[in-house]
Amino acid sequence: MNTMVKMDAPAKEITLQHGVKVVARDVSVYYGEKRALFDINLDIRERSITALIGPSGCGKSTFLRCLNRMNDTIPIARVTGRIEIDGRDIYDPELDVVQLRANVGMVFQKPNPFPKSIYENVAYGPRIHGMAQSKADLDSVVELSLRRAGLFEEVKDRLADSGTSLSGGQQQRLCIARAIAVNPEIILMDEPCSALDPIATAKIEELMDELRQNYTIVIVTHSMQQAARVSQQTAFFHLGILVECGTTVNMFTTPTDKRTQDYITGRFG
Amino acid sequence: MTMMSEHTAKAFDVDLQELSRMVAEMGGRAEKLIADSVDALAKRDGERAKRVIAADVAIDQLQREIEDRAVLTIARRQPMAVDLRAIVSALRIASDLERIGDLAKNIAKRVVPITGDFHPQRLLRGVEHMATLVLAQLKLVLDSYARRDVAKALAVWRGDEEIDAICTSLFRELLTYMMEDPRNITFCIHLMFCAKNIERMGDHATNVAETVYFMVEGHSIVDERPKGDTLAALATER
């Protein structure tokens, strides 16, 4: 009798073909006197989904926001340690932060389309980054981005309508299309489905599974089931410490740390 | 293994405890069925055999209840890691115990057909001895389940060899009786099936041991299990 549950279907499993895209070494974050992250060391693999999980206030969102220097916008926040993307230190003073944030797109918890047309929501980024030479260029970038976000068929006849007229799930996919439009390599998602109903959530998850062919995705989620469903790699944070990181298959079947086990099985605190 | 702390949702703990309790109850009933069926066989007690056959229904019913409860718990709680293994293990163990119940019932069904004067006590003692060993194995493995005790589970897993060996020697003996006098054949064949049934119960006990190991450790036993090869041993008889 073979009692081993074989869950790692090859396509879902992270393999050595996935190079390391993001390297974090001894990353700590302070908000004034308060230390929010303690010496985080984490490798994020390219073209795969890495889930950051942990109870509220554990530092997972803080860590996510380090990856595109969103913490720079908080005056009292201070980041130490080293974060590299493709070997390049992203906290290098020479680095163009605007370019970094185009390369590392972000999708937030609440869909936040601009109060503009669906078309303009997607076209805005490519236009300010000078990525389209003509109206035809821009049209094709908008269409491609909406297609990749799985939204084009639903909105193609009303591109001039306001982005805010869409449903919550559609708005979130519009925000993903907006992030994709500037041709990023990495997409950060901070609880992208927590304001969505189950069907809209399933559509986003399906989309993430397609996007990971071309993008490196890092997602913060409170839903353990979502982390287990969509990600290949999972990192568990607790009290500002990275407790355990590993393949999602192992993290949700045989975690090694008792704190991880207690958290994923709903025994925390 | 240390006892797990409680879930934030207490009702989840109740679900898991209830599943464990039902498996334990099923195990207790299976033990009683084995003891009763072999006793009925040894004493050729037809009435007792009938009671065994009737009592198996309760074991089947418990298995269905365990399945229902397990499915409901999975749907309601979406269990992870050790909790998911506990539920899957309850399902597996329930199915092994249900098979053990069927095998005991099968022995009980043979009590009535075994009539006549030819009943060598020595052969019956052999079957009884096998049953005693299987009962000890089953008791130990149910204990390992209740206590999440991997060491006990491994002891059961390794302890099946002796039962297989007795089964083989019993086969040999039955063959000689059958060759001696063809009138013994009916009795001997029935007894042979009874011995085989008990040997199968032992196999189910080792399945349960493997499940307990998986439940606690999160992976299957990698070691090779010692085996007395029954068929090869019999082939040398010719």
Short mmCIF file of N, CA and C in Angstrom, two decimals, chain A residues 130-205:
data_model
loop_
_atom_site.label_atom_id
_atom_site.label_comp_id
_atom_site.label_asym_id
_atom_site.label_seq_id
_atom_site.Cartn_x
_atom_site.Cartn_y
_atom_site.Cartn_z
N GLY A 130 6.22 56.81 -22.61
CA GLY A 130 6.63 56.96 -24.01
C GLY A 130 6.80 55.63 -24.73
N MET A 131 5.91 54.70 -24.39
CA MET A 131 6.07 53.36 -24.96
C MET A 131 5.33 53.17 -26.28
N ALA A 132 4.49 54.13 -26.65
CA ALA A 132 3.74 53.99 -27.90
C ALA A 132 4.05 55.17 -28.81
N GLN A 133 4.36 54.87 -30.08
CA GLN A 133 4.74 55.92 -31.02
C GLN A 133 3.52 56.57 -31.68
N SER A 134 2.45 55.78 -31.80
CA SER A 134 1.28 56.30 -32.50
C SER A 134 0.01 55.85 -31.81
N LYS A 135 -1.12 56.40 -32.26
CA LYS A 135 -2.42 55.99 -31.72
C LYS A 135 -2.63 54.49 -31.95
N ALA A 136 -2.22 54.02 -33.12
CA ALA A 136 -2.39 52.61 -33.45
C ALA A 136 -1.57 51.73 -32.49
N ASP A 137 -0.34 52.19 -32.20
CA ASP A 137 0.51 51.49 -31.23
C ASP A 137 -0.19 51.37 -29.89
N LEU A 138 -0.70 52.53 -29.45
CA LEU A 138 -1.35 52.59 -28.14
C LEU A 138 -2.58 51.68 -28.11
N ASP A 139 -3.37 51.73 -29.21
CA ASP A 139 -4.55 50.86 -29.30
C ASP A 139 -4.16 49.40 -29.13
N SER A 140 -3.07 49.01 -29.76
CA SER A 140 -2.71 47.59 -29.70
C SER A 140 -2.17 47.22 -28.31
N VAL A 141 -1.46 48.17 -27.66
CA VAL A 141 -1.01 47.89 -26.29
C VAL A 141 -2.21 47.72 -25.36
N VAL A 142 -3.20 48.61 -25.52
CA VAL A 142 -4.40 48.54 -24.67
C VAL A 142 -5.12 47.21 -24.89
N GLU A 143 -5.29 46.85 -26.16
CA GLU A 143 -6.01 45.61 -26.45
C GLU A 143 -5.25 44.40 -25.89
N LEU A 144 -3.95 44.36 -26.14
CA LEU A 144 -3.14 43.23 -25.68
C LEU A 144 -3.19 43.11 -24.16
N SER A 145 -3.09 44.26 -23.48
CA SER A 145 -3.08 44.24 -22.01
C SER A 145 -4.43 43.76 -21.48
N LEU A 146 -5.52 44.26 -22.10
CA LEU A 146 -6.85 43.83 -21.67
C LEU A 146 -7.07 42.35 -21.95
N ARG A 147 -6.52 41.89 -23.08
CA ARG A 147 -6.63 40.46 -23.40
C ARG A 147 -5.88 39.61 -22.38
N ARG A 148 -4.65 40.04 -22.07
CA ARG A 148 -3.85 39.27 -21.10
C ARG A 148 -4.49 39.24 -19.72
N ALA A 149 -5.24 40.30 -19.42
CA ALA A 149 -5.93 40.35 -18.14
C ALA A 149 -7.29 39.67 -18.20
N GLY A 150 -7.59 39.07 -19.36
CA GLY A 150 -8.84 38.32 -19.50
C GLY A 150 -10.08 39.20 -19.45
N LEU A 151 -9.94 40.44 -19.86
CA LEU A 151 -11.05 41.39 -19.74
C LEU A 151 -11.55 41.89 -21.08
N PHE A 152 -10.74 41.75 -22.14
CA PHE A 152 -11.04 42.41 -23.41
C PHE A 152 -12.43 42.07 -23.95
N GLU A 153 -12.76 40.77 -23.97
CA GLU A 153 -14.05 40.36 -24.53
C GLU A 153 -15.23 41.00 -23.79
N GLU A 154 -15.06 41.23 -22.50
CA GLU A 154 -16.15 41.79 -21.70
C GLU A 154 -16.31 43.30 -21.89
N VAL A 155 -15.23 43.99 -22.31
CA VAL A 155 -15.31 45.46 -22.34
C VAL A 155 -15.05 46.07 -23.72
N LYS A 156 -14.82 45.21 -24.73
CA LYS A 156 -14.37 45.75 -26.03
C LYS A 156 -15.35 46.73 -26.66
N ASP A 157 -16.66 46.59 -26.33
CA ASP A 157 -17.64 47.49 -26.92
C ASP A 157 -17.90 48.74 -26.09
N ARG A 158 -17.23 48.87 -24.99
CA ARG A 158 -17.46 50.06 -24.13
C ARG A 158 -16.16 50.56 -23.50
N LEU A 159 -15.14 50.66 -24.35
CA LEU A 159 -13.83 51.11 -23.86
C LEU A 159 -13.87 52.56 -23.39
N ALA A 160 -14.88 53.32 -23.86
CA ALA A 160 -14.96 54.73 -23.47
C ALA A 160 -15.69 54.92 -22.15
N ASP A 161 -16.36 53.83 -21.67
CA ASP A 161 -17.05 53.94 -20.38
C ASP A 161 -16.04 54.11 -19.25
N SER A 162 -16.54 54.65 -18.14
CA SER A 162 -15.64 54.86 -17.00
C SER A 162 -15.20 53.54 -16.40
N GLY A 163 -13.93 53.48 -15.99
CA GLY A 163 -13.40 52.27 -15.34
C GLY A 163 -14.18 51.92 -14.09
N THR A 164 -14.71 52.93 -13.43
CA THR A 164 -15.43 52.69 -12.18
C THR A 164 -16.83 52.13 -12.41
N SER A 165 -17.27 52.05 -13.69
CA SER A 165 -18.59 51.48 -13.96
C SER A 165 -18.55 49.96 -13.99
N LEU A 166 -17.36 49.40 -13.97
CA LEU A 166 -17.23 47.93 -14.03
C LEU A 166 -17.52 47.30 -12.66
N SER A 167 -17.77 45.98 -12.67
CA SER A 167 -17.96 45.27 -11.40
C SER A 167 -16.60 45.19 -10.67
N GLY A 168 -16.64 44.82 -9.38
CA GLY A 168 -15.41 44.75 -8.59
C GLY A 168 -14.37 43.85 -9.21
N GLY A 169 -14.81 42.69 -9.66
CA GLY A 169 -13.87 41.72 -10.26
C GLY A 169 -13.29 42.25 -11.55
N GLN A 170 -14.16 42.91 -12.35
CA GLN A 170 -13.67 43.49 -13.61
C GLN A 170 -12.71 44.64 -13.33
N GLN A 171 -13.03 45.43 -12.30
CA GLN A 171 -12.13 46.54 -11.94
C GLN A 171 -10.76 46.00 -11.55
N GLN A 172 -10.75 44.89 -10.81
CA GLN A 172 -9.47 44.34 -10.39
C GLN A 172 -8.67 43.85 -11.61
N ARG A 173 -9.38 43.23 -12.56
CA ARG A 173 -8.68 42.78 -13.77
C ARG A 173 -8.23 43.98 -14.61
N LEU A 174 -9.00 45.07 -14.53
CA LEU A 174 -8.56 46.30 -15.21
C LEU A 174 -7.26 46.81 -14.59
N CYS A 175 -7.18 46.72 -13.26
CA CYS A 175 -5.95 47.16 -12.58
C CYS A 175 -4.77 46.26 -12.96
N ILE A 176 -5.06 44.97 -13.15
CA ILE A 176 -3.99 44.06 -13.59
C ILE A 176 -3.57 44.43 -15.02
N ALA A 177 -4.58 44.73 -15.90
CA ALA A 177 -4.26 45.15 -17.27
C ALA A 177 -3.41 46.43 -17.25
N ARG A 178 -3.75 47.34 -16.33
CA ARG A 178 -3.02 48.60 -16.22
C ARG A 178 -1.55 48.34 -15.81
N ALA A 179 -1.38 47.38 -14.89
CA ALA A 179 -0.01 47.04 -14.46
C ALA A 179 0.76 46.38 -15.59
N ILE A 180 0.08 45.51 -16.34
CA ILE A 180 0.73 44.77 -17.42
C ILE A 180 1.14 45.70 -18.58
N ALA A 181 0.33 46.77 -18.77
CA ALA A 181 0.50 47.64 -19.95
C ALA A 181 1.89 48.24 -20.07
N VAL A 182 2.56 48.45 -18.92
CA VAL A 182 3.89 49.06 -18.99
C VAL A 182 4.99 48.00 -19.03
N ASN A 183 4.56 46.78 -19.34
CA ASN A 183 5.51 45.70 -19.62
C ASN A 183 6.42 45.34 -18.43
N PRO A 184 5.82 45.05 -17.29
CA PRO A 184 6.65 44.71 -16.13
C PRO A 184 7.14 43.26 -16.22
N GLU A 185 8.11 42.93 -15.39
CA GLU A 185 8.53 41.53 -15.28
C GLU A 185 7.99 40.89 -14.01
N ILE A 186 7.72 41.77 -13.05
CA ILE A 186 7.25 41.29 -11.74
C ILE A 186 5.93 41.98 -11.41
N ILE A 187 4.98 41.20 -10.89
CA ILE A 187 3.71 41.79 -10.45
C ILE A 187 3.53 41.47 -8.97
N LEU A 188 3.34 42.51 -8.17
CA LEU A 188 3.07 42.33 -6.74
C LEU A 188 1.57 42.44 -6.53
N MET A 189 1.00 41.54 -5.76
CA MET A 189 -0.44 41.59 -5.49
C MET A 189 -0.65 41.55 -3.99
N ASP A 190 -1.31 42.60 -3.48
CA ASP A 190 -1.55 42.68 -2.05
C ASP A 190 -3.01 42.35 -1.77
N GLU A 191 -3.27 41.10 -1.41
CA GLU A 191 -4.63 40.60 -1.18
C GLU A 191 -5.57 41.00 -2.32
N PRO A 192 -5.28 40.61 -3.54
CA PRO A 192 -6.03 41.10 -4.70
C PRO A 192 -7.47 40.61 -4.75
N CYS A 193 -7.82 39.59 -3.98
CA CYS A 193 -9.17 39.04 -4.09
C CYS A 193 -10.00 39.25 -2.84
N SER A 194 -9.46 39.95 -1.84
CA SER A 194 -10.19 39.99 -0.57
C SER A 194 -11.46 40.82 -0.65
N ALA A 195 -11.60 41.66 -1.71
CA ALA A 195 -12.84 42.43 -1.84
C ALA A 195 -13.74 41.83 -2.92
N LEU A 196 -13.42 40.62 -3.38
CA LEU A 196 -14.17 40.06 -4.51
C LEU A 196 -15.00 38.84 -4.09
N ASP A 197 -16.07 38.58 -4.87
CA ASP A 197 -16.87 37.39 -4.59
C ASP A 197 -16.15 36.14 -5.13
N PRO A 198 -16.64 34.94 -4.78
CA PRO A 198 -15.90 33.72 -5.15
C PRO A 198 -15.69 33.54 -6.65
N ILE A 199 -16.67 33.92 -7.46
CA ILE A 199 -16.52 33.74 -8.91
C ILE A 199 -15.45 34.69 -9.46
N ALA A 200 -15.52 35.96 -9.04
CA ALA A 200 -14.52 36.93 -9.47
C ALA A 200 -13.13 36.50 -8.98
N THR A 201 -13.08 35.94 -7.77
CA THR A 201 -11.82 35.43 -7.21
C THR A 201 -11.27 34.31 -8.09
N ALA A 202 -12.16 33.39 -8.49
CA ALA A 202 -11.73 32.27 -9.33
C ALA A 202 -11.17 32.78 -10.65
N LYS A 203 -11.80 33.84 -11.19
CA LYS A 203 -11.31 34.39 -12.46
C LYS A 203 -9.91 35.00 -12.30
N ILE A 204 -9.70 35.70 -11.20
CA ILE A 204 -8.37 36.29 -10.94
C ILE A 204 -7.33 35.17 -10.78
N GLU A 205 -7.72 34.12 -10.05
CA GLU A 205 -6.78 33.02 -9.83
C GLU A 205 -6.43 32.33 -11.15
#
